[in-house]
Coordinates of C-alpha atoms in Angstrom, one line a residue:
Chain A
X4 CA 31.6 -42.7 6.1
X5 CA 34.1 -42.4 3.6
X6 CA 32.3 -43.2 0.3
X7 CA 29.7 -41.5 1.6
X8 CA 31.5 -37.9 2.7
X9 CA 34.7 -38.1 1.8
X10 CA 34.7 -39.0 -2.1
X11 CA 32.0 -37.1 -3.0
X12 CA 34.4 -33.9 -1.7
X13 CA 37.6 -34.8 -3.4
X14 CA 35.3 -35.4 -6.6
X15 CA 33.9 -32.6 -6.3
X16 CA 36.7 -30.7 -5.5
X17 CA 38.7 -32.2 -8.5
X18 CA 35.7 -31.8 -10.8
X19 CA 35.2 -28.1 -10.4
X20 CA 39.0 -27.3 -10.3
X21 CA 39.8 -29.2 -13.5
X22 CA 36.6 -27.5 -15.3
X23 CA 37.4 -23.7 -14.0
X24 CA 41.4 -24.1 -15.3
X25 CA 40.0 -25.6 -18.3
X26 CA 37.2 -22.8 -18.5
X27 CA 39.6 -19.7 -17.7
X28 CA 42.0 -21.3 -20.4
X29 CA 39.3 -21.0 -22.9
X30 CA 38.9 -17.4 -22.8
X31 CA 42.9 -17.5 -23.6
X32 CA 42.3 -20.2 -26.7
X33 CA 39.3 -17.7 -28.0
X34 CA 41.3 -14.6 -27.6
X35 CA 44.0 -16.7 -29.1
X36 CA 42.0 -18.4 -31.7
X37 CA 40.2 -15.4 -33.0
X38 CA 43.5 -13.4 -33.4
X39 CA 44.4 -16.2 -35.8
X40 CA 41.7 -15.7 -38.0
X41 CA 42.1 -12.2 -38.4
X42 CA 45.6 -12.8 -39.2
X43 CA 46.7 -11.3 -35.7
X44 CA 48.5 -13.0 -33.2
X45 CA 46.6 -12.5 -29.9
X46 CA 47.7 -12.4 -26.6
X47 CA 51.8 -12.4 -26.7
X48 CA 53.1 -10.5 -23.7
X49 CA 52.3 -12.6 -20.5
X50 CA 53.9 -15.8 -20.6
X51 CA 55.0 -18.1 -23.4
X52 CA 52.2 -16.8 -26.1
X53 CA 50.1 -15.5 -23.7
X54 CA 49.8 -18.3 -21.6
X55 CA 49.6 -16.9 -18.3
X56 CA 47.2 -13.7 -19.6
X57 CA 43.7 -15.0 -17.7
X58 CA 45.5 -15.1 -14.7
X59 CA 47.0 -11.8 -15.4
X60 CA 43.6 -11.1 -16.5
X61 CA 42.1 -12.5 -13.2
X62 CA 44.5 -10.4 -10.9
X63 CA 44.0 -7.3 -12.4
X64 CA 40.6 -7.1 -12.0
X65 CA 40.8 -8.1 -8.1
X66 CA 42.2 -5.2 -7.9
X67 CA 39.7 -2.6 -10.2
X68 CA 37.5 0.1 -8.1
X69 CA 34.3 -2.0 -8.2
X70 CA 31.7 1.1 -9.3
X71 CA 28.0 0.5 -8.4
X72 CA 25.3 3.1 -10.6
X73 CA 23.4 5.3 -8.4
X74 CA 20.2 4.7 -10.0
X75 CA 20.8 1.2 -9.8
X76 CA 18.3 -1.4 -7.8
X77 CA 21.5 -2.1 -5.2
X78 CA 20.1 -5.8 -3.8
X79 CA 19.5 -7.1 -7.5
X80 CA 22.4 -5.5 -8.8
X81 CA 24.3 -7.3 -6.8
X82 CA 22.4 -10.4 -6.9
X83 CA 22.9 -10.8 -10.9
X84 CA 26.5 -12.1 -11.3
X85 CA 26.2 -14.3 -8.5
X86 CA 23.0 -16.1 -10.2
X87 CA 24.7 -16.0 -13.0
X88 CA 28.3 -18.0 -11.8
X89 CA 26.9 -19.8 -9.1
X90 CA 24.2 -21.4 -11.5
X91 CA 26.8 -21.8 -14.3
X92 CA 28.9 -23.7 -11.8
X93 CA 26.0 -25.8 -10.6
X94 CA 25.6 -27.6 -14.2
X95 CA 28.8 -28.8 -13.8
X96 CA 27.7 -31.5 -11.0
X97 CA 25.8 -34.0 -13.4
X98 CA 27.7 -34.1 -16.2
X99 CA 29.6 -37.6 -16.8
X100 CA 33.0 -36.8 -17.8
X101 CA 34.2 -40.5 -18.5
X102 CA 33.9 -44.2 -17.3
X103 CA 33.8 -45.3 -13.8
X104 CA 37.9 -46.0 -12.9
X105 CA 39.4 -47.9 -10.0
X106 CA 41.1 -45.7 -7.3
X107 CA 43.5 -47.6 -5.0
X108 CA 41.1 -50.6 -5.3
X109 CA 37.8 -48.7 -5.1
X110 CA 35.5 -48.2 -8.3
X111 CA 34.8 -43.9 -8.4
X112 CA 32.6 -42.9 -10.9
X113 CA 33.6 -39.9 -12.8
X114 CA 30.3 -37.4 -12.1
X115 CA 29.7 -35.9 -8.9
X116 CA 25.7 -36.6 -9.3
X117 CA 23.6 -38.7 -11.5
X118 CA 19.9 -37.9 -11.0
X119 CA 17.5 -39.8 -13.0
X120 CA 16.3 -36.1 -14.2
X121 CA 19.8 -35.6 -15.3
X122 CA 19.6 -34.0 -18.7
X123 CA 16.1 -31.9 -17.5
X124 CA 18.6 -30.5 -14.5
X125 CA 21.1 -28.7 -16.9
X126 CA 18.0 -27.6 -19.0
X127 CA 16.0 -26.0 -15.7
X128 CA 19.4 -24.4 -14.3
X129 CA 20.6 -23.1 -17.6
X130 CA 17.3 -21.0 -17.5
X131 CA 17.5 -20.1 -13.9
X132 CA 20.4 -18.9 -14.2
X133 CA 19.7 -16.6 -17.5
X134 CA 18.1 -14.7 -14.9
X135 CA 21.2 -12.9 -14.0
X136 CA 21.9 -11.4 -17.3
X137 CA 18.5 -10.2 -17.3
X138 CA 18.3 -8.8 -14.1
X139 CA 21.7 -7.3 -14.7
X140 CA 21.0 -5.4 -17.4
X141 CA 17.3 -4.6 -15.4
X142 CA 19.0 -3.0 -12.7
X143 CA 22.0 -1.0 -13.8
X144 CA 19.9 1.7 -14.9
X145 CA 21.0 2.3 -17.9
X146 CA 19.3 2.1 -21.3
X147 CA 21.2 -0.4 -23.0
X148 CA 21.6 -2.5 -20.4
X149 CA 17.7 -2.5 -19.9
X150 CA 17.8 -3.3 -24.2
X151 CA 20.2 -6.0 -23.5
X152 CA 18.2 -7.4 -20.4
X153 CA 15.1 -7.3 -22.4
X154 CA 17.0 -9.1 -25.4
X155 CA 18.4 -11.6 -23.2
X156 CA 14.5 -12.4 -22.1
X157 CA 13.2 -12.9 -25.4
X158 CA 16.0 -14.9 -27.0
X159 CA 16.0 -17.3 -23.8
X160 CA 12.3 -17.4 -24.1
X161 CA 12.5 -18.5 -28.1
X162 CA 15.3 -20.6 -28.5
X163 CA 15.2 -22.9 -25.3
X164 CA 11.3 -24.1 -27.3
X165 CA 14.0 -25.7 -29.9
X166 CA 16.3 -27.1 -27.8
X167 CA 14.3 -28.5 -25.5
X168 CA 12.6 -30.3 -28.8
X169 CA 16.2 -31.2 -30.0
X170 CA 16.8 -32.7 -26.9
X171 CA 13.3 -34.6 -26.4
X172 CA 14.5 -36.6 -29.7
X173 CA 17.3 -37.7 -27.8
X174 CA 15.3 -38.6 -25.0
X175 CA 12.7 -40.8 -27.4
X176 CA 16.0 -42.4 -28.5
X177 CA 17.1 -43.3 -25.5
X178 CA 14.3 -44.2 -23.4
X179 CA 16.3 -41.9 -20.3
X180 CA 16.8 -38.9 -18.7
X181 CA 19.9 -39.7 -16.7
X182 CA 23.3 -38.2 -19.0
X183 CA 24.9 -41.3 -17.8
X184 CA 22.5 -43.8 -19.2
X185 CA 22.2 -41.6 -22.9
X186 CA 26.8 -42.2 -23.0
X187 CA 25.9 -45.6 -22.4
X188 CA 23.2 -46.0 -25.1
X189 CA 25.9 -44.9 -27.6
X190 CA 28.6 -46.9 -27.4
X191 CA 28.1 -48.5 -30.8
X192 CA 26.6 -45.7 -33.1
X193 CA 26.6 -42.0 -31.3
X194 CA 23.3 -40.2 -31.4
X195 CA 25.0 -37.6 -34.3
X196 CA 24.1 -40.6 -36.5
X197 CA 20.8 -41.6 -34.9
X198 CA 19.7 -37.8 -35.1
X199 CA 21.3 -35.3 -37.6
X200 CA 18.3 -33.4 -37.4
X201 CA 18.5 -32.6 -34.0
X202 CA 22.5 -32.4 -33.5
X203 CA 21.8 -29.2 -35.7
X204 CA 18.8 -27.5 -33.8
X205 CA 20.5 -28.0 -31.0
X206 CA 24.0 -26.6 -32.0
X207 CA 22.3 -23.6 -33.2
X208 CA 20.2 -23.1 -30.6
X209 CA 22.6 -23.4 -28.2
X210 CA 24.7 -21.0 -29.7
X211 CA 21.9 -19.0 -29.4
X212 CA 21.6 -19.4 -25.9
X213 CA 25.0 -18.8 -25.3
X214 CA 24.1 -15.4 -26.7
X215 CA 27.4 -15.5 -28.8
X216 CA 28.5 -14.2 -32.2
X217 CA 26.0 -14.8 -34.9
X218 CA 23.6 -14.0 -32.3
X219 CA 24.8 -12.1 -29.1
X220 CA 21.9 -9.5 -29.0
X221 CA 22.0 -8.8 -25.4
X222 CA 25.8 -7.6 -26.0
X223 CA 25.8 -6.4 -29.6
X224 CA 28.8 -3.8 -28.9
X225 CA 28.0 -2.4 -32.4
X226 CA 24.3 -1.3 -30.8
X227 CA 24.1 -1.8 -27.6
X228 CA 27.5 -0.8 -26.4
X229 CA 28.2 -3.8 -24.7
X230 CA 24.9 -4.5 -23.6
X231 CA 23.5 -5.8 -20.3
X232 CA 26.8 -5.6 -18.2
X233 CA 27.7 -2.1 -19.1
X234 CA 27.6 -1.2 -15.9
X235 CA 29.2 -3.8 -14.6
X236 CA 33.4 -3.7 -13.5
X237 CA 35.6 -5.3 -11.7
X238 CA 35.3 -8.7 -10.2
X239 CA 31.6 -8.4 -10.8
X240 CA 32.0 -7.8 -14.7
X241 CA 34.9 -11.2 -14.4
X242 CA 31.6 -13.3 -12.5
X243 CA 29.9 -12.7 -15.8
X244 CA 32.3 -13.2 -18.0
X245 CA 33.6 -16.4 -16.1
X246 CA 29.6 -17.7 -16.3
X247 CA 29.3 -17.3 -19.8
X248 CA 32.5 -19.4 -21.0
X249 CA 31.1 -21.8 -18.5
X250 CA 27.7 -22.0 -20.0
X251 CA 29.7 -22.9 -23.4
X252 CA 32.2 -25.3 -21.7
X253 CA 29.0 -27.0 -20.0
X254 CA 27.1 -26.8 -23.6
X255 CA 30.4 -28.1 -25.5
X256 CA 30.0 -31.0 -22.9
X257 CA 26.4 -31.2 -23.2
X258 CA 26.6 -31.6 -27.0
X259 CA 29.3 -34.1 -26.8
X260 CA 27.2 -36.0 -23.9
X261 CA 24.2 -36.4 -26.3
X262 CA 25.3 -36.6 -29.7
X263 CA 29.1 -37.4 -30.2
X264 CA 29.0 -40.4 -27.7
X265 CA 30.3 -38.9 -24.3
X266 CA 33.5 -41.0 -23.1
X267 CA 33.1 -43.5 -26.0
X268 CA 36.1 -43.9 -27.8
X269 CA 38.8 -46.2 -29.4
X270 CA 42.4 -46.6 -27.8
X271 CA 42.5 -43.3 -25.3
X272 CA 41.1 -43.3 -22.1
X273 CA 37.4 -41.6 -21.6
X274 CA 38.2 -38.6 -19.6
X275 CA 40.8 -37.6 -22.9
X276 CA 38.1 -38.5 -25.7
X277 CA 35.7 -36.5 -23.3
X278 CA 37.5 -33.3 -23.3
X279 CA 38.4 -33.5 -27.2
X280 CA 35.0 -33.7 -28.2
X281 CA 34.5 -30.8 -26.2
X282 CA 37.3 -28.9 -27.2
X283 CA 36.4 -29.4 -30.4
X284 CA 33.0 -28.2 -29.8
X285 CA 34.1 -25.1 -28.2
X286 CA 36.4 -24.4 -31.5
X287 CA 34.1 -25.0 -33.5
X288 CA 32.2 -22.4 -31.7
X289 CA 34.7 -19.9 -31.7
X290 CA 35.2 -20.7 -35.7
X291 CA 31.5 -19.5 -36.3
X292 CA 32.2 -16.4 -34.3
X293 CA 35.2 -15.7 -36.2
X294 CA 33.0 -16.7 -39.6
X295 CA 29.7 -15.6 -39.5
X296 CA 28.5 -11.8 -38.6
X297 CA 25.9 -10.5 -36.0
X298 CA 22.2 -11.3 -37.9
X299 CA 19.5 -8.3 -37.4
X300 CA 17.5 -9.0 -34.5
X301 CA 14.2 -9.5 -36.3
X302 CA 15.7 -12.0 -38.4
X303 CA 17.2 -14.1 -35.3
X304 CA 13.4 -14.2 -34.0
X305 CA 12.2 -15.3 -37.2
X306 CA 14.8 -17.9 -37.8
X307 CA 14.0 -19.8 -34.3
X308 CA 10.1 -19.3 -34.9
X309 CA 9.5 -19.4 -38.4
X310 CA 12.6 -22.2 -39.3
X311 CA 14.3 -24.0 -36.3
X312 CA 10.9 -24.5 -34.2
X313 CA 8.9 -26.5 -37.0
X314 CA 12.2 -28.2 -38.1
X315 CA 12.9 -29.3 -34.2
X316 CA 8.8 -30.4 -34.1
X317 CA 8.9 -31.9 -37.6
X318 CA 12.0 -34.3 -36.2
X319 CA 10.4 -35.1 -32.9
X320 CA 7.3 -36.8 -35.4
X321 CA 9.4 -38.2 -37.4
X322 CA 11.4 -40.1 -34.8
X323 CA 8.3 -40.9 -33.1
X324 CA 7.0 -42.4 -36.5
X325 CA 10.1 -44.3 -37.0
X326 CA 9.9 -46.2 -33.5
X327 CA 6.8 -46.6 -33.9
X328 CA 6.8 -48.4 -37.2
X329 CA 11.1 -50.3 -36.8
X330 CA 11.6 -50.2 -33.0
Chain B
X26 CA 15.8 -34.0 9.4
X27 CA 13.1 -34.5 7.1
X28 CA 10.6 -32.6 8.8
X29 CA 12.8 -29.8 10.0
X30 CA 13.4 -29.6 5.7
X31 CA 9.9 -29.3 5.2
X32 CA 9.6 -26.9 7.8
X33 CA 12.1 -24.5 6.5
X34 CA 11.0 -25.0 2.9
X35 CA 7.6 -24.2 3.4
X36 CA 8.5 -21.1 5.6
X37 CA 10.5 -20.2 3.0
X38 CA 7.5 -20.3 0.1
X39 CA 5.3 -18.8 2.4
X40 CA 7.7 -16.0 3.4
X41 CA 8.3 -15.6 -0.8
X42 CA 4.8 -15.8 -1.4
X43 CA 4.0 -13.0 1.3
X44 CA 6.8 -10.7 -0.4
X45 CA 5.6 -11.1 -3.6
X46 CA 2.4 -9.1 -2.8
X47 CA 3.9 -6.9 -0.3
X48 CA 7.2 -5.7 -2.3
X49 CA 6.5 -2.4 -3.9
X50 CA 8.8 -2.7 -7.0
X51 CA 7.0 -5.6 -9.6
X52 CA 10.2 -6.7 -10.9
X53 CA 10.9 -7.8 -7.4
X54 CA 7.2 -9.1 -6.8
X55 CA 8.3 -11.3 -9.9
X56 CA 11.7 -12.3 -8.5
X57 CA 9.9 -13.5 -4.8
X58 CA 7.5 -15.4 -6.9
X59 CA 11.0 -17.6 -8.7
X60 CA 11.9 -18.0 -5.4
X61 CA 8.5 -19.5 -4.0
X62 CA 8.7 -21.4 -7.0
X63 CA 11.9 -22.5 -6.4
X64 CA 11.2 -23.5 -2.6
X65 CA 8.0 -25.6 -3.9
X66 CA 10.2 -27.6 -5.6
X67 CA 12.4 -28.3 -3.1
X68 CA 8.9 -29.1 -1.3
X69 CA 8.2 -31.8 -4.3
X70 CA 11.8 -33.1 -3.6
X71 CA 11.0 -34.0 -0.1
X72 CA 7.8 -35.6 -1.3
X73 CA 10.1 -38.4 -4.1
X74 CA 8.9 -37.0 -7.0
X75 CA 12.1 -35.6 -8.5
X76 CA 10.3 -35.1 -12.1
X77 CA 7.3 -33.1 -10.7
X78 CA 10.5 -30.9 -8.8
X79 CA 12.6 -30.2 -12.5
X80 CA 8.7 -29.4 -13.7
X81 CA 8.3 -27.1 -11.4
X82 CA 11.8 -25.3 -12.1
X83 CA 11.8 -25.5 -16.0
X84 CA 7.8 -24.3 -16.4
X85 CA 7.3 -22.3 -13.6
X86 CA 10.4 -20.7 -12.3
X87 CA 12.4 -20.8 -15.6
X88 CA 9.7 -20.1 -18.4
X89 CA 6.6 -19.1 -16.8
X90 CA 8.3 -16.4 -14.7
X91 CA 10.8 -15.4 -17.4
X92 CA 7.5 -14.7 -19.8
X93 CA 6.3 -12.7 -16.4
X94 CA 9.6 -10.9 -16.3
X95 CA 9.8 -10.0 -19.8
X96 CA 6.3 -8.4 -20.2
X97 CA 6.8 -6.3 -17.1
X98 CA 10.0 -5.1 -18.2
X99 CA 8.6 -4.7 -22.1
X100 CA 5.5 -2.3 -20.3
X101 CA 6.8 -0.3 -17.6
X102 CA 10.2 1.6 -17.3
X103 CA 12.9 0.5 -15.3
X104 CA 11.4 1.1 -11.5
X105 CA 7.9 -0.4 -12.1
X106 CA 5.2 1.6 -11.2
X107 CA 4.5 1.4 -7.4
X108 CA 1.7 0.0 -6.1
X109 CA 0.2 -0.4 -3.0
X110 CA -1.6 -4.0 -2.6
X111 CA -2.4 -3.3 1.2
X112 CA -4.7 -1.4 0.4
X113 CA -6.3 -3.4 -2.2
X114 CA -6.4 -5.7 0.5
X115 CA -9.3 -3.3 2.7
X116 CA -11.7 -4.2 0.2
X117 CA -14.4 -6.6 0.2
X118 CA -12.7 -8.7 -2.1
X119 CA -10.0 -9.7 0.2
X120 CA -13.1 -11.8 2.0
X121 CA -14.2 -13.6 -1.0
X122 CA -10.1 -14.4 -1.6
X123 CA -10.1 -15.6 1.9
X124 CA -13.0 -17.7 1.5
X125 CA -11.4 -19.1 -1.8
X126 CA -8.4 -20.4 0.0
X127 CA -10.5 -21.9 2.8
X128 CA -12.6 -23.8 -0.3
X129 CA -8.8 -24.9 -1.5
X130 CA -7.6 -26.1 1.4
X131 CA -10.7 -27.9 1.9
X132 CA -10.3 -29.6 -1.1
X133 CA -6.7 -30.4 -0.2
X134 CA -7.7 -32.5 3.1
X135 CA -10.4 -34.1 1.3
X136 CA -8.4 -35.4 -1.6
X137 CA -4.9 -35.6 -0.1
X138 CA -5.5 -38.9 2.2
X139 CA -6.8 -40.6 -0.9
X140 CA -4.0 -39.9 -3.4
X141 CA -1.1 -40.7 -0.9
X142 CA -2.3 -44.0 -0.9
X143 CA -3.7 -44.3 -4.3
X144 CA -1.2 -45.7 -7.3
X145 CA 0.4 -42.5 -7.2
X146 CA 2.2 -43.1 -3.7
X147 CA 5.6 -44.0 -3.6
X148 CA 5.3 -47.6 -4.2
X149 CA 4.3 -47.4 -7.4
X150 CA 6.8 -44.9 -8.1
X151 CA 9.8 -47.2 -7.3
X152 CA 7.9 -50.0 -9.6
X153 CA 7.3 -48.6 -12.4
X154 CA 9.7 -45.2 -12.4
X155 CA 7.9 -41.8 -11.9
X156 CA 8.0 -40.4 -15.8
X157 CA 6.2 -43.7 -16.5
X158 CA 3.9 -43.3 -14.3
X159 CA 2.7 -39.9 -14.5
X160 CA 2.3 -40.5 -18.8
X161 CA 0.6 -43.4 -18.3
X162 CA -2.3 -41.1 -16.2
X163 CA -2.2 -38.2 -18.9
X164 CA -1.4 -39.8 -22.4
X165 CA -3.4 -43.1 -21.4
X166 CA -6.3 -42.8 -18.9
X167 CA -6.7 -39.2 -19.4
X168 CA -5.8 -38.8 -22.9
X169 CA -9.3 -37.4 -23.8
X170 CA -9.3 -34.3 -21.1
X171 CA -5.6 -33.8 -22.0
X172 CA -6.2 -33.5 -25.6
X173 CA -9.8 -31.2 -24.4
X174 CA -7.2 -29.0 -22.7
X175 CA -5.1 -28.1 -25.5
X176 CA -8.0 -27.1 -27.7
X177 CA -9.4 -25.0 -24.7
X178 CA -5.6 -23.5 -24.7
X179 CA -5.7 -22.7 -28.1
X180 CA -9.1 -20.9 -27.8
X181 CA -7.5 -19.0 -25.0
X182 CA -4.9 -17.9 -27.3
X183 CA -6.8 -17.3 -30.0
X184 CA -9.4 -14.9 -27.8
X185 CA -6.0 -13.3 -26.1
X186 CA -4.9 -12.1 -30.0
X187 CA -8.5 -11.1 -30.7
X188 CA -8.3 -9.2 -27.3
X189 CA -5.2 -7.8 -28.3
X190 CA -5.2 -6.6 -31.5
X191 CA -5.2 -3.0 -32.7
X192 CA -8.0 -1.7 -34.8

């Protein structure tokens, strides 16, 4: 009874807690980080440099008029954010965040689920719940969040073709599905190695995904205004907002889980070397957003298409060549 | 437990399914048919075959209907024209639908018997792992009609730009 109802509750209660502080704090180290690079200083008021702004943040939007459009489709208005956290959330279930430890003499393993699908789970979810950007901007009635819906359609339809192929490499590699089983497949030489190629689609396509800076189309202030949650305020607009730094934590996790060797590490214990990788990750995210400007849509179609597509395919013959011929 | 499952899955895809021909607005048509696709894979889940379930989700109810979604959203304005299917559903053609799904479900009790106990059943599954199992019957015994489907694919595609094009 207890392994059976009890663990899996604390874990899971542990789990998500850990990964929404360490999600809300992002949004404080982006706002913080990007200030930085434009030689601001971000955040400063709340708290010792900002610290306590997302709660602030968090708080104040509690308390916001929550203002539904009156051409708006009510039900799927209201159904968008929720698809879009709840789904978010979800992803959070099968990723390993470090070796099994040993709790008061009992062995826990540190992922609430590990189904043999594992990796094909995040990639089915993380499309499901695209939906609600979509059908956010759909509903609102309003022109720019229909443009950013319909965006947000089109890049999920192009770019998950490259990442899917990124990840397929992986999968050839290891033999698996399971996230677990690909950490453990690396604990000499980590995928990044194995698979440049791929590490690269996948980074960019994720990015992509993520629709952030080179390539946030559904939210390009500059045209759309802010894009498919224009209409959106209050705790509503926070659901959103909350999703999409939890789509890059889980991604950050994702890319750490297949390419950079999960909890593998030298001296530290797992969980740490898990959460610097991603934390790195996520900088390195934010670094591009800081870096690089918003591309022209046409040419963020014909990059995936004409460029990252063939390059993901190309790599997915190659490695299958290779094993063919060495493994 | 397991029954009752199946039970309230397969309400549940039958009451999605009904909805998606009965809503008015298509964008809502579209969003009943995720859901039917999301409650068939539940359905698969009940059955052991966790792959065929992620299938399900990632090619049906994540790009299949997002394709849908996006073309209805690129032709019509935001509402969706309304249509009424009921009355489509007056028409002789209703019949000759009705007689289609009797022919399928036909073809259902005849095959279903044979492929539960066939080397697709659960045995086989634990043995060998389902992924294995399921490329072994299309890249292995079936390679040739696999391979005769793509090319019939790309003719499709081909004709659909033909079809499509301006002149």
């Amino acid at each position: 009874m207890n392994d059976l109802f009890f663990i899996p509750i604390i874990k899971m209660f542990v789990i998500f807690g850990v990964c929404l502080f360490f999600i809300t704090y992002t949004t404080w180290l982006e706002r913080k980080a990007l200030g930085h690079f434009q030689l601001r200083y971000g955040p400063m008021r709340v708290g010792y440099h900002g610290l306590l702004q997302p709660i602030a943040d968090g708080i104040k939007n509690f308390f916001k008029e929550e203002v539904v459009p009156d051409n708006a489709d009510r039900a799927v208005f209201l159904l968008a954010p929720i698809i879009s956290i709840s789904l978010a959330v979800m992803l959070l279930a099968v990723i390993p965040f470090g070796a099994p430890i040993t709790i008061l003499g009992k062995k826990v393993d540190l992922y609430l689920a590990n189904p043999s699908i594992g990796i094909l789970f995040i990639l089915g979810f993380a499309t499901i719940g695209s939906y609600g950007t979509i059908l956010g901007g759909w509903s609102s009635g309003n022109k720019y969040g229909y443009m950013g819906g319909l965006r947000a359609s089109a890049m999920i339809i192009s770019y998950e073709l490259s990442m899917a192929f990124a990840v397929l490499s992986i999968i050839m590699v290891t033999g698996s599905f399971s996230l677990v089983d690909m950490v453990g497949a690396q604990q000499h030489v980590w995928n990044i190695l194995r698979e440049p190629v791929a590490f690269l689609v996948f980074l960019i396509s994720g990015i992509a995904e993520l629709n952030r800076t080179p390539f946030d189309m559904p939210e390009a202030e500059s045209e759309l205004c802010c894009g498919y949650n224009i209409e959106y305020s209050s705790m509503k607009f926070s659901l959103f907002f909350l999703a999409e730094y939890t789509h890059l934590f889980v991604f950050a996790a994702l890319v750490t889980t297949l390419f950079l060797g999960g909890w593998h590490g030298p001296i530290l214990p797992g969980v740490v070397w898990f959460f610097l990788k991603t934390f790195t990750i996520i900088f390195l995210c934010i670094w591009i957003r800081a870096t690089i400007p918003r591309l022209r849509y046409d040419k963020v179609m014909k990059l995936e298409w004409k460029f990252l597509l063939p390059v993901a395919l190309a790599n997915v013959i190659a490695t299958g060549v290779v094993m063919a011929l060495f493994g | 437990m397991e029954l009752l499952g199946i039970i309230i899955c397969g309400g549940a895809a039958l009451a999605c399914a009904l909805l998606v021909i009965l809503s008015k607005n298509t964008v809502h048509s579209a969003l009943w048919m995720v859901g039917n696709c999301l409650a068939l894979a539940v359905l698969f889940l009940f059955l052991n075959s966790q792959f065929i379930a992620i299938l399900q989700v990632i090619v049906y109810a994540g790009a299949i209907m997002m394709f849908i979604i996006y073309a209805i959203m690129m032709l019509n304005q935001r509402q969706g024209f309304e249509t009424d299917i009921l009355k489509g559903l007056r028409s002789g053609r209703f019949v000759l639908l009705c007689l289609f799904m009797i022919c399928l479900l036909g073809l259902g009790a005849g095959i279903s018997p044979m492929a539960l106990k066939g080397e697709m059943g659960p045995h086989a599954m634990a043995k060998f792992g389902e992924v294995d199992l399921i490329a072994n019957y299309i890249f292995v015994q079936g390679i040739a009609a696999f391979e005769l489907v793509s090319v019939l694919l790309t003719a499709a595609v081909v004709g659909a730009v033909f079809l499509a094009r301006k002149d």
